[in-house]
Every structure is written in structure tokens, then in C-alpha cells.
PDB file of C-alpha atoms in Angstrom:
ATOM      1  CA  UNK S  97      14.394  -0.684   8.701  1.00 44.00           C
ATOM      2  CA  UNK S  98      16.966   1.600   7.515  1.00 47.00           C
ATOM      3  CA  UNK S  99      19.864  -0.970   8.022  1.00 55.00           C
ATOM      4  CA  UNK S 100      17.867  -4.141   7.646  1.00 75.00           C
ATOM      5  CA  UNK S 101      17.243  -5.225   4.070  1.00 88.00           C
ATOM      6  CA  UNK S 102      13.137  -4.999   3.847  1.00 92.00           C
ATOM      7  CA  UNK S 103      12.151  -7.968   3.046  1.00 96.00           C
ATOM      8  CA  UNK S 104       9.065  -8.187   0.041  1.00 97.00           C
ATOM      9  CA  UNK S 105       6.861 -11.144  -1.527  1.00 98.00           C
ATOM     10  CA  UNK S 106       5.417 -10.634  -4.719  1.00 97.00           C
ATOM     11  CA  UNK S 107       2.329 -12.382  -5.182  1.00 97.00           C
ATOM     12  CA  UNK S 108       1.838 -12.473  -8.838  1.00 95.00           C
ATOM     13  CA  UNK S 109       0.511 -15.345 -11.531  1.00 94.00           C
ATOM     14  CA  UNK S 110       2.264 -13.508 -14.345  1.00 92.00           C
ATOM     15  CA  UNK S 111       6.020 -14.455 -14.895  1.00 93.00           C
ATOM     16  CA  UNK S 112       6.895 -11.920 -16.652  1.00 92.00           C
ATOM     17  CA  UNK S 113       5.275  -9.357 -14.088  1.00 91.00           C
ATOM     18  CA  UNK S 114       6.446 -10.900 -11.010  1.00 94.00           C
ATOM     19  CA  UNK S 115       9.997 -11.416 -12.437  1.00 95.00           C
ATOM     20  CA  UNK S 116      10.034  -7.429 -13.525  1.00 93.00           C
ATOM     21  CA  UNK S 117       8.735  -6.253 -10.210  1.00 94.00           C
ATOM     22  CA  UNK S 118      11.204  -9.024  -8.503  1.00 96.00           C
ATOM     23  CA  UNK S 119      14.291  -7.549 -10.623  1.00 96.00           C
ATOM     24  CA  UNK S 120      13.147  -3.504  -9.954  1.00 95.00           C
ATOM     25  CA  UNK S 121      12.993  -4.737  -6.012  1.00 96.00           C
ATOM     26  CA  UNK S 122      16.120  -6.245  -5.688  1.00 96.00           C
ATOM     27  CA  UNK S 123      18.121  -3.177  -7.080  1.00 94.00           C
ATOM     28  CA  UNK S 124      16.058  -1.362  -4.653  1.00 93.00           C
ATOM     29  CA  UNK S 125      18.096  -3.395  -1.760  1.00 93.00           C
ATOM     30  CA  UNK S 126      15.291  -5.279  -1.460  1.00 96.00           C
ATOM     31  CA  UNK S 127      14.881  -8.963   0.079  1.00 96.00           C
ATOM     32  CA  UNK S 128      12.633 -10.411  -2.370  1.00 97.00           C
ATOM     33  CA  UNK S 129      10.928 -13.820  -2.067  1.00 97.00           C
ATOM     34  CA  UNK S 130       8.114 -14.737  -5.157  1.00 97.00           C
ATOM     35  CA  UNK S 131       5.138 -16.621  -4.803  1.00 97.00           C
ATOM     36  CA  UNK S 132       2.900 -17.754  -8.018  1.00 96.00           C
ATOM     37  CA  UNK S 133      -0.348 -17.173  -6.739  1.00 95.00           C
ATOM     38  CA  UNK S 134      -2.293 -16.301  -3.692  1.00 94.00           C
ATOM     39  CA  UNK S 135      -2.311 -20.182  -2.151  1.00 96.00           C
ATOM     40  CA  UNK S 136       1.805 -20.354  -2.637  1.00 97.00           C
ATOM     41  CA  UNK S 137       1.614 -16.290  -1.076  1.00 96.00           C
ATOM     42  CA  UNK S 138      -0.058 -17.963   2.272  1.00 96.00           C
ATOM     43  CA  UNK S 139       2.732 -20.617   2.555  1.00 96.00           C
ATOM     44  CA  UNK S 140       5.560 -18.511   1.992  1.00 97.00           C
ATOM     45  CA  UNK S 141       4.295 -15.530   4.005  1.00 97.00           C
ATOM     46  CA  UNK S 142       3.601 -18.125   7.141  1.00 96.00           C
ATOM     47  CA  UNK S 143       6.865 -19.881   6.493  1.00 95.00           C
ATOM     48  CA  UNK S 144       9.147 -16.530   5.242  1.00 93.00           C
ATOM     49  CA  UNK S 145       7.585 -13.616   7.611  1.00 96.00           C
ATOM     50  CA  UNK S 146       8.061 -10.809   5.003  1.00 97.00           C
ATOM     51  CA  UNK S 147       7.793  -7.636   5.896  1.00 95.00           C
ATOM     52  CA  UNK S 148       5.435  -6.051   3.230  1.00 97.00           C
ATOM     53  CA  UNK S 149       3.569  -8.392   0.465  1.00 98.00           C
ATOM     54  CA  UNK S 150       3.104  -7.091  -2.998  1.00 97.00           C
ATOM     55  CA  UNK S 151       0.020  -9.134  -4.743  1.00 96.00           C
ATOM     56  CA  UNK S 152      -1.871  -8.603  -7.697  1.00 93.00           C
ATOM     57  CA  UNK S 153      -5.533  -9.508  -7.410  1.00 94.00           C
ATOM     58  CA  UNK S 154      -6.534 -12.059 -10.355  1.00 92.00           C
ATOM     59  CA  UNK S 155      -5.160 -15.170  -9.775  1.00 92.00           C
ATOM     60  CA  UNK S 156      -5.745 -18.856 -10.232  1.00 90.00           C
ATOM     61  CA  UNK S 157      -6.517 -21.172  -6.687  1.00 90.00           C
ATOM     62  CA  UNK S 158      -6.487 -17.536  -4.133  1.00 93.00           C
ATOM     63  CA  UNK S 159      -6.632 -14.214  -5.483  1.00 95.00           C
ATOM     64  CA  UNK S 160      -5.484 -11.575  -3.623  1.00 94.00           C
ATOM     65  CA  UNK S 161      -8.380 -10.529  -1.910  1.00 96.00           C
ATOM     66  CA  UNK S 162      -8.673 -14.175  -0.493  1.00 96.00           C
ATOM     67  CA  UNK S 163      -5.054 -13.805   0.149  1.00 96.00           C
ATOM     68  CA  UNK S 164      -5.317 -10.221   2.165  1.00 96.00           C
ATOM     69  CA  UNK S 165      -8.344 -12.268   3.989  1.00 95.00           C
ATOM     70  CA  UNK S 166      -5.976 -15.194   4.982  1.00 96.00           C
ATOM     71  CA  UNK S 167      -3.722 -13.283   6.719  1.00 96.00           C
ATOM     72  CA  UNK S 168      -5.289 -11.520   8.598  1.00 93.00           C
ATOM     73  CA  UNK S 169      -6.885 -14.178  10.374  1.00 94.00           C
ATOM     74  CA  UNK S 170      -3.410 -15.577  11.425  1.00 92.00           C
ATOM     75  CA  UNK S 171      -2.070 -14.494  13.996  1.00 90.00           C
ATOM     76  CA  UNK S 172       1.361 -15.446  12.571  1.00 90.00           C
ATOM     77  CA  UNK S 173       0.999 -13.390   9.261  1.00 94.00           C
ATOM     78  CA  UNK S 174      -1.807 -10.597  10.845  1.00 90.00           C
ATOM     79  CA  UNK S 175      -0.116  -7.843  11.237  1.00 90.00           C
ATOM     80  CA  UNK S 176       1.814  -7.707   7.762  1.00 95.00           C
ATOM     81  CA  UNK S 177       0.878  -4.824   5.289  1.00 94.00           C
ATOM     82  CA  UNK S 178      -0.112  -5.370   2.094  1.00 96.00           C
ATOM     83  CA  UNK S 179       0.027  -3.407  -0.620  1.00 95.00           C
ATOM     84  CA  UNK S 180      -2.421  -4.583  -3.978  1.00 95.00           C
ATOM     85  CA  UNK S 181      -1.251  -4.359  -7.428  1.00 93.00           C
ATOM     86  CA  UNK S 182      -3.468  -3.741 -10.408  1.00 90.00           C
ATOM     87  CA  UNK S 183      -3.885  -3.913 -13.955  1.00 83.00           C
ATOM     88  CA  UNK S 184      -7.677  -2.462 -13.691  1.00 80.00           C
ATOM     89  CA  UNK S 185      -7.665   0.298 -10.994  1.00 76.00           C
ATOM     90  CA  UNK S 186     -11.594  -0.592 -11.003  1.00 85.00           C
ATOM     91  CA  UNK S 187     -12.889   1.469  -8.409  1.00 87.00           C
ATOM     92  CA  UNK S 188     -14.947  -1.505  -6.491  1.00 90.00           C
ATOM     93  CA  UNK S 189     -11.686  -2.992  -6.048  1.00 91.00           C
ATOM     94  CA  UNK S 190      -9.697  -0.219  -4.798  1.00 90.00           C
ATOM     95  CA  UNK S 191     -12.839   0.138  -2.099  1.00 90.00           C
ATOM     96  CA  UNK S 192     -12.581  -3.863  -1.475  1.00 92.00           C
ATOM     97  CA  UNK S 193      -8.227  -3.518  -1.058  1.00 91.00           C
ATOM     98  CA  UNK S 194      -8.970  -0.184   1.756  1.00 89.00           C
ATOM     99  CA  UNK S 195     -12.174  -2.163   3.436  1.00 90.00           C
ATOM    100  CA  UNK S 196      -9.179  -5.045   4.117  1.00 91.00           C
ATOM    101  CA  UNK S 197      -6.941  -3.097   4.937  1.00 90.00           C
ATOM    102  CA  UNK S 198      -4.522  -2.861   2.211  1.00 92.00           C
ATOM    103  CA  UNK S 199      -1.716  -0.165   2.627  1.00 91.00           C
ATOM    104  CA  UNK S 200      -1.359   0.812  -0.696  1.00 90.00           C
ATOM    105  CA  UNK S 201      -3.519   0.250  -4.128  1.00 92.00           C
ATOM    106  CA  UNK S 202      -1.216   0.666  -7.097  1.00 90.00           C
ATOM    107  CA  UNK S 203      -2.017   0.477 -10.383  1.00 89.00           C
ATOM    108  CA  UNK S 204       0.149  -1.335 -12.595  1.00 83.00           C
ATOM    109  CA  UNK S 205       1.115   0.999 -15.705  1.00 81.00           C
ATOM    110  CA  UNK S 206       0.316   4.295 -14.157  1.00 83.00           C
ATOM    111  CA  UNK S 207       3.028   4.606 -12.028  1.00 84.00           C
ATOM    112  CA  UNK S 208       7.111   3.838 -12.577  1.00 85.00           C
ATOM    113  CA  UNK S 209       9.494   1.292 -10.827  1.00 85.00           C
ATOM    114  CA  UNK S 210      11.244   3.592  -8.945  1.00 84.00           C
ATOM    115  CA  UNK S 211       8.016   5.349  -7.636  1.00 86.00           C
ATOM    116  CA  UNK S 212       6.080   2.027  -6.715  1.00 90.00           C
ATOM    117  CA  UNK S 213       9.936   1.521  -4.715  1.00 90.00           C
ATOM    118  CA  UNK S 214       9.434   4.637  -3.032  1.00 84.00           C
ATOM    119  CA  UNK S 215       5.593   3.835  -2.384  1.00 85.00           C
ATOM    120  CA  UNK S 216       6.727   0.330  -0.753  1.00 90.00           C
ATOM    121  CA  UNK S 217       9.514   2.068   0.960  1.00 87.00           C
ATOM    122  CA  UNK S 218       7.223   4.631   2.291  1.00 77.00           C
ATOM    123  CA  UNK S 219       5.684   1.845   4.281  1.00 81.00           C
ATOM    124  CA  UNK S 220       8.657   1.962   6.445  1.00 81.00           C
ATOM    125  CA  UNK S 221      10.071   5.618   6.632  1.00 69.00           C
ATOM    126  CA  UNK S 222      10.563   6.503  10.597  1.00 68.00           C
ATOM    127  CA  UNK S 223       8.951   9.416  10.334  1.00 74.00           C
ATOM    128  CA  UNK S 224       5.703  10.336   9.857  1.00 79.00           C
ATOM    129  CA  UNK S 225       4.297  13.627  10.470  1.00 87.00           C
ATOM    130  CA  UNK S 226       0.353  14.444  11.124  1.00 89.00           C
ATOM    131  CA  UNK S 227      -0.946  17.601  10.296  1.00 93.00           C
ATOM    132  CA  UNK S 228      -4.674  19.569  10.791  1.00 92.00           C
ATOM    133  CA  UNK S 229      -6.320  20.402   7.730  1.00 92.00           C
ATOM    134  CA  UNK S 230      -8.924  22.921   7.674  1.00 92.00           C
ATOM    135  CA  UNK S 231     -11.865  22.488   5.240  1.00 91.00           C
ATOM    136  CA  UNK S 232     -12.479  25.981   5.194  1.00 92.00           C
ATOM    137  CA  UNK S 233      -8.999  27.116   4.909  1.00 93.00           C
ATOM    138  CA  UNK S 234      -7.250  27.801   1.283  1.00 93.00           C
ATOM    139  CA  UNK S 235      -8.122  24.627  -1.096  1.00 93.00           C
ATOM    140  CA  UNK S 236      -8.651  21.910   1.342  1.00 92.00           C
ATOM    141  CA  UNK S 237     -12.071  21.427   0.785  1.00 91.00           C
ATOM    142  CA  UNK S 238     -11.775  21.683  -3.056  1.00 93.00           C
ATOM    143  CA  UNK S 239      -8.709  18.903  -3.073  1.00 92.00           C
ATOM    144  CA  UNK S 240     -11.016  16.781  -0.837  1.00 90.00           C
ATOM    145  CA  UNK S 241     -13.545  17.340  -3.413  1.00 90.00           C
ATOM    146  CA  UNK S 242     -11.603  16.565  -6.126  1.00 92.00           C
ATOM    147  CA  UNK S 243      -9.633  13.516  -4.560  1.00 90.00           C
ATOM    148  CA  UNK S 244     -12.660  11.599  -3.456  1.00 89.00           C
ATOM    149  CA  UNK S 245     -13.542  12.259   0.126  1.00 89.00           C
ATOM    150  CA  UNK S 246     -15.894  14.572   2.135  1.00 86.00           C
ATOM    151  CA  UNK S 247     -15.445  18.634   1.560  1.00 87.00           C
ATOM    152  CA  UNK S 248     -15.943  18.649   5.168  1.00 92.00           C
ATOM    153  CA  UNK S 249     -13.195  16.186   5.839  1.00 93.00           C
ATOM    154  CA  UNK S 250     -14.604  14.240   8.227  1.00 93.00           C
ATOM    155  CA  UNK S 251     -14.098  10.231   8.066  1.00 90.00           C
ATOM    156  CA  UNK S 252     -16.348   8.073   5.929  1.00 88.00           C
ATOM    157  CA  UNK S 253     -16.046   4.984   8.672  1.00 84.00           C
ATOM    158  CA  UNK S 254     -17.075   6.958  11.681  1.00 86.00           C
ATOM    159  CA  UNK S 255     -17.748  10.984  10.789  1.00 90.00           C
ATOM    160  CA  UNK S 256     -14.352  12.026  12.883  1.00 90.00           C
ATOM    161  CA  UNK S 257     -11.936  14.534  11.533  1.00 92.00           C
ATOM    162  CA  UNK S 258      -9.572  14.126   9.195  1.00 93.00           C
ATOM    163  CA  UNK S 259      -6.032  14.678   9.033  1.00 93.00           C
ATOM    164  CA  UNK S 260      -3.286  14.635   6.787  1.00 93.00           C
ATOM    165  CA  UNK S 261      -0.519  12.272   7.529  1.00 89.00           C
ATOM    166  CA  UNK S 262       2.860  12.690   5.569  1.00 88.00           C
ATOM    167  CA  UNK S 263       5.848  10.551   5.207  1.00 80.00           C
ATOM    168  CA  UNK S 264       9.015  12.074   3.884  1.00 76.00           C
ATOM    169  CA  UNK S 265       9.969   9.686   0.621  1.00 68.00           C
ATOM    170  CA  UNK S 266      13.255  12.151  -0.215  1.00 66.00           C
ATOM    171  CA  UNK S 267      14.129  14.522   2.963  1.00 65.00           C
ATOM    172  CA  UNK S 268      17.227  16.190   0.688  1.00 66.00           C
ATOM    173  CA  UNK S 269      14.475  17.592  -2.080  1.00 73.00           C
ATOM    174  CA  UNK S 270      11.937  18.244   0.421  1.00 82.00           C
ATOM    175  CA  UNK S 271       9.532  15.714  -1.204  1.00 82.00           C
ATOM    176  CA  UNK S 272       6.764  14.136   0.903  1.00 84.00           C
ATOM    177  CA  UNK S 273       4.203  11.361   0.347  1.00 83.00           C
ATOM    178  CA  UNK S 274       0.786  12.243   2.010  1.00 88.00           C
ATOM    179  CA  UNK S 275      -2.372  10.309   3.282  1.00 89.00           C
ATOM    180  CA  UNK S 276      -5.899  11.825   5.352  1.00 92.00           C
ATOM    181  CA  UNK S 277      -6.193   9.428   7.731  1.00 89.00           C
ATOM    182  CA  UNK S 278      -9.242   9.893  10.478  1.00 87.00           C
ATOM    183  CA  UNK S 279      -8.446  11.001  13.609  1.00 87.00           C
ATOM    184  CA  UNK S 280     -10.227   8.576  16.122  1.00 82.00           C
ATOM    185  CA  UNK S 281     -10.378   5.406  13.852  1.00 75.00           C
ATOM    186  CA  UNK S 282      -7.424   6.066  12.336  1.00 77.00           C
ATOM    187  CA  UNK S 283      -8.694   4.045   9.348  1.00 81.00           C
ATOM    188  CA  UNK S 284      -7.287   6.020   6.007  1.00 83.00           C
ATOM    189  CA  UNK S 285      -9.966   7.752   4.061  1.00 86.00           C
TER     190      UNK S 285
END
């Protein structure tokens, strides 16, 4: 992706939302394309083929859950990631975005333009490195603890290890955006 513009739909009923994130994205070098709500999301994303879709979850006629649902089950629009956008952060919905597969759950507020850029870009950074993390080794089982999963770090889909994958977000400063991901369903945790 590195000389190809990426190419993002926002999914968002809010103007003035989807016209801020639609501004930040384009002077980001990104493609952007802008739907209104989760129904115009489906057309565009069958018609448009974008390479990452940015939607917001309350929404008139589809929300984005519907949305995430819909393409998935075409083949066309399947594979696409998805990254959810919220104004809540409730936790049942940041369960219901990861149980559908959503790459990302940001919440709207708590993190700045140029991070949710780098979050997006992450998506497509080359390289990504997995590493073995020990629960019983240093903190690891106290930042498991702490961030949500098992001290044990074993998978909450199927009881397989854990592991840590990281994507470099800026290689020059030696700054790195992490993930535990399971090691036989490779579902992330």
C-alpha cells in the first residue's frame, strides 16, 4: 500500500463527523469516499471496493453492526476490514465489533486525528512482527490482567496461547502498535 493511495469509506450519519474525519483522512493521503448511513455504506462499498471502512454504529435504515454483517456475507465486499467508530465505547459493543470481526474499535473523543490515521494506517503496515509472551515472565500476566484478558494468556475463543503481534506505526522513533492475537485461531483477544 505504500505507493497506492489507501482508499477509506466513512460510514457516518453525522455531517459534521463524517466531514471532520473525511477532511483529517484526506491530508493523511487518503482516498476517501463518504457514505450517510449503513444502507448507502453497502452500495458504495459493493460499487467502490475500499480498502478499509470507517463506520460509526448508530445510524438510521443499517447501523453498523448490520453493516459489518452485510459484508461479510458478500463475497464481493467479504474480505474488507472494518474498523468501528464510537461515541459510547460501551463495552457490549466493543465485544459485538471483535465477535464480527472488526479490526479496530475506536472511540470517538479519546483518541486524536492523527492517531486514529496511524490506527487505520496500521491496518496496512508490511510488517508485522509476532512475538511469545510469557505469563510468568516480568509483567505479562499483570498487563493481561489489567488489559482485559486471561493472566494465563491463553485465547478466550479456543484456550490456545497467546501472542503478541506488533506493527511498527513510526520505524524512525522506534514506536510500535501491538495486539495478542491467539496462536491457532488467530482470532485477536
Amino acid at each position: 500500500m505504500e505507493n497506492k493511495k489507501i482508499k477509506i469509506l466513512i460510514v457516518e450519519d453525522d455531517e459534521n463527523i463524517r466531514e471532520m474525519y473525511a477532511e483529517v483522512f484526506r491530508g493523511a493521503g487518503f482516498e476517501v469516499a463518504e457514505a450517510i448511513d449503513g444502507l448507502d455504506g453497502l452500495d458504495k462499498a459493493i460499487k467502490d471496493l475500499p480498502d478499509v471502512v470507517f463506520s460509526g454504529i448508530i445510524m438510521p435504515r443499517m447501523d453498523g453492526f448490520s453493516l459489518m454483517e452485510a459484508l461479510k456475507k458478500n463475497v464481493v465486499t467479504g474480505s474488507i476490514p472494518v474498523i468501528i467508530s464510537s461515541h459510547m465505547g460501551r463495552e457490549e459493543d466493543q465485544k459485538k465489533a471483535q465477535e464480527l470481526g472488526a479490526k479496530d474499535f475506536i472511540i470517538t473523543g479519546y483518541y486524536t486525528p492523527r492517531e486514529i490515521v496511524n490506527r487505520v494506517k496500521d491496518l496496512f503496515a508490511e510488517n508485522e512482527y509476532k512475538l511469545r509472551v510469557y505469563a510468568d515472565v516480568l509483567d505479562a500476566a499483570k498487563m493481561a490482567t489489567e488489559i482485559g484478558i486471561k493472566a494465563e494468556l491463553k485465547c478466550k475463543y479456543c484456550g490456545g496461547d497467546l501472542i503478541m503481534a506488533i506493527k511498527p506505526s513510526d520505524m524512525k522513533n522506534h514506536v510500535f502498535s501491538a495486539k495478542f492475537i491467539c496462536s491457532q485461531c488467530k482470532k485477536q483477544n
